Short mmCIF file of C-alpha atoms in Angstrom, two decimals:
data_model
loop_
_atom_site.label_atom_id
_atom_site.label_comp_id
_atom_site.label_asym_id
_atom_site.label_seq_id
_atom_site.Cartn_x
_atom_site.Cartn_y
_atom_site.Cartn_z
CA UNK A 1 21.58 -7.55 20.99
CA UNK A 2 19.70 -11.06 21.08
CA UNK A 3 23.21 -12.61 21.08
CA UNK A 4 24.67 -10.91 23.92
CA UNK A 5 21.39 -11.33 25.51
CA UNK A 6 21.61 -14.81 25.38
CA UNK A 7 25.40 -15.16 26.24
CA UNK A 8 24.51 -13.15 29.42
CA UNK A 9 21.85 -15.18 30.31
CA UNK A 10 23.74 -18.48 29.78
CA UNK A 11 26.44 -17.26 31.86
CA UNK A 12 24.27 -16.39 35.40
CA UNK A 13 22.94 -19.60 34.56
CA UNK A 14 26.15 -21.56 34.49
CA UNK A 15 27.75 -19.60 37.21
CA UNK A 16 24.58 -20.24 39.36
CA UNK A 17 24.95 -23.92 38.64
CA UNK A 18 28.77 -24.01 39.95
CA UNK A 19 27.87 -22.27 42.95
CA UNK A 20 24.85 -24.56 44.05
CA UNK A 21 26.96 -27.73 43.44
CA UNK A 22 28.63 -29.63 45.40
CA UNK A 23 31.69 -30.87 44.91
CA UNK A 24 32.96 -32.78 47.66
CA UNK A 25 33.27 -37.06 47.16
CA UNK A 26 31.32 -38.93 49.44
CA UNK A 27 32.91 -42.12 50.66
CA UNK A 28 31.70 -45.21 48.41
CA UNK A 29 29.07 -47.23 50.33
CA UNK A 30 28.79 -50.61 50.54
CA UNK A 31 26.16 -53.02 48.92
CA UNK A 32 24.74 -53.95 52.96
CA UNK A 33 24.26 -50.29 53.74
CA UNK A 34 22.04 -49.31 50.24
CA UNK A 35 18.72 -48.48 51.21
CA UNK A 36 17.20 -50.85 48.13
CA UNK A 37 18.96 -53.84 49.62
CA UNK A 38 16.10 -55.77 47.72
CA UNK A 39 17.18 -54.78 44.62
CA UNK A 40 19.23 -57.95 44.20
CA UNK A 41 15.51 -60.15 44.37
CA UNK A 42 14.63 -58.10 42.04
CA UNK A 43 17.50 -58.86 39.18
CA UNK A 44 17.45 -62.09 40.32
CA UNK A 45 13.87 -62.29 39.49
CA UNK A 46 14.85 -60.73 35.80
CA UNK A 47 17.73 -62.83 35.44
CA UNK A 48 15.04 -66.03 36.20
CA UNK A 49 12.23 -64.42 33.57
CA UNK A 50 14.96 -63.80 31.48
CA UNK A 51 16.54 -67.36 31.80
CA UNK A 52 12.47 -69.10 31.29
CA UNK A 53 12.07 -66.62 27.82
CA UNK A 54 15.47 -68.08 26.57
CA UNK A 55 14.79 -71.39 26.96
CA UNK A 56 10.96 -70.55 25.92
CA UNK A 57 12.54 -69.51 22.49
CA UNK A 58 15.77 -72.85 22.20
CA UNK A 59 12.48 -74.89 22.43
CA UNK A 60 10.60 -73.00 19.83
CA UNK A 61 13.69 -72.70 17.69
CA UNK A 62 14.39 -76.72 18.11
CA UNK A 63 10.83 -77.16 17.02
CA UNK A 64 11.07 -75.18 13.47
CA UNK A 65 14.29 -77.12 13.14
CA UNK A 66 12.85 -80.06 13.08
CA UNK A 67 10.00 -78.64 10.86
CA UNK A 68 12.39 -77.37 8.50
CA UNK A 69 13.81 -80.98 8.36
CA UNK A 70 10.73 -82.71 7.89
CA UNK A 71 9.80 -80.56 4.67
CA UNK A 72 13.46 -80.80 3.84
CA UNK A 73 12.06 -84.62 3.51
CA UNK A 74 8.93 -83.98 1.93
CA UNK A 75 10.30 -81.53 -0.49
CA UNK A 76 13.29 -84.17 -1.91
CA UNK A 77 10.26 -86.56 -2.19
CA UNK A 78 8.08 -84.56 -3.97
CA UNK A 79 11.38 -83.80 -6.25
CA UNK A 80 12.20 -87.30 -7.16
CA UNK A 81 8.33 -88.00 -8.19
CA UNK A 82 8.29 -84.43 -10.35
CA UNK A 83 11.60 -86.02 -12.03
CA UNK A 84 9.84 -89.75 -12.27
CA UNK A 85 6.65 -88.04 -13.91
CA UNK A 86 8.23 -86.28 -16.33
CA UNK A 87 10.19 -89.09 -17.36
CA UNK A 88 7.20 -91.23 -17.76
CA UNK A 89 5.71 -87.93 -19.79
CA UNK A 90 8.58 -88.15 -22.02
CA UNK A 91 8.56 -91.83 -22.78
CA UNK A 92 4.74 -91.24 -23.21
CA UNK A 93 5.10 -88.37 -25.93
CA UNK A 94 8.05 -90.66 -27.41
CA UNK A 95 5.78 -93.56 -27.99
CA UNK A 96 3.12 -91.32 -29.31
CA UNK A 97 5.49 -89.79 -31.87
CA UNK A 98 6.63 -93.28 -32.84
CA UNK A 99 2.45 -93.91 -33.66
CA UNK A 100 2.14 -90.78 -35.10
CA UNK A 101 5.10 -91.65 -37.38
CA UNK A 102 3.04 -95.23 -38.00
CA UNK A 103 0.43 -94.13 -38.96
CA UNK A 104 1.20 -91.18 -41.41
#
């Protein structure tokens, strides 16, 4: 009983949508005669925020670039003296063998 209930119900209510509508096609207007004529300040005015926030974030993006690059640089410096130190540590523990080896 719930089902047909339901199927009734849906039905005046579809049938009660057809009947109010309107289906007749309006002839297309033309951009002058819209009512929100200013519409086209406004995306203008979201085109130019838009426009600011992208060059906003280039600039920003340019600038960890160049970040990146400069610890790129301090990184491959910091490299080369890890790889000078630990050749000086190994010629160090070399000639401490060696006195070792003297001295027993």
């Amino acid at each position: 009983m719930n089902r047909s209930l339901l199927v009734a119900i849906s039905d005046f209510l579809v049938l009660s949508l057809i009947s109010m509508g309107s289906f007749q096609t309006k002839p297309p207007t033309t951009e002058s005669s819209l009512p929100g004529a200013a519409i086209g300040s406004v995306e203008q005015d979201v085109f130019a925020s838009l426009g600011e926030a992208l060059s906003e974030d280039r600039k920003e993006r340019e600038a960890l670039q160049a970040e990146k690059r400069t610890l790129e640089r301090k990184r491959a410096g910091l490299e080369g003296d890890l790889g000078k130190s630990r050749e000086e540590n190994a010629r160090q523990e070399h000639a401490l063998a060696e006195r070792e080896q003297k001295l027993a």
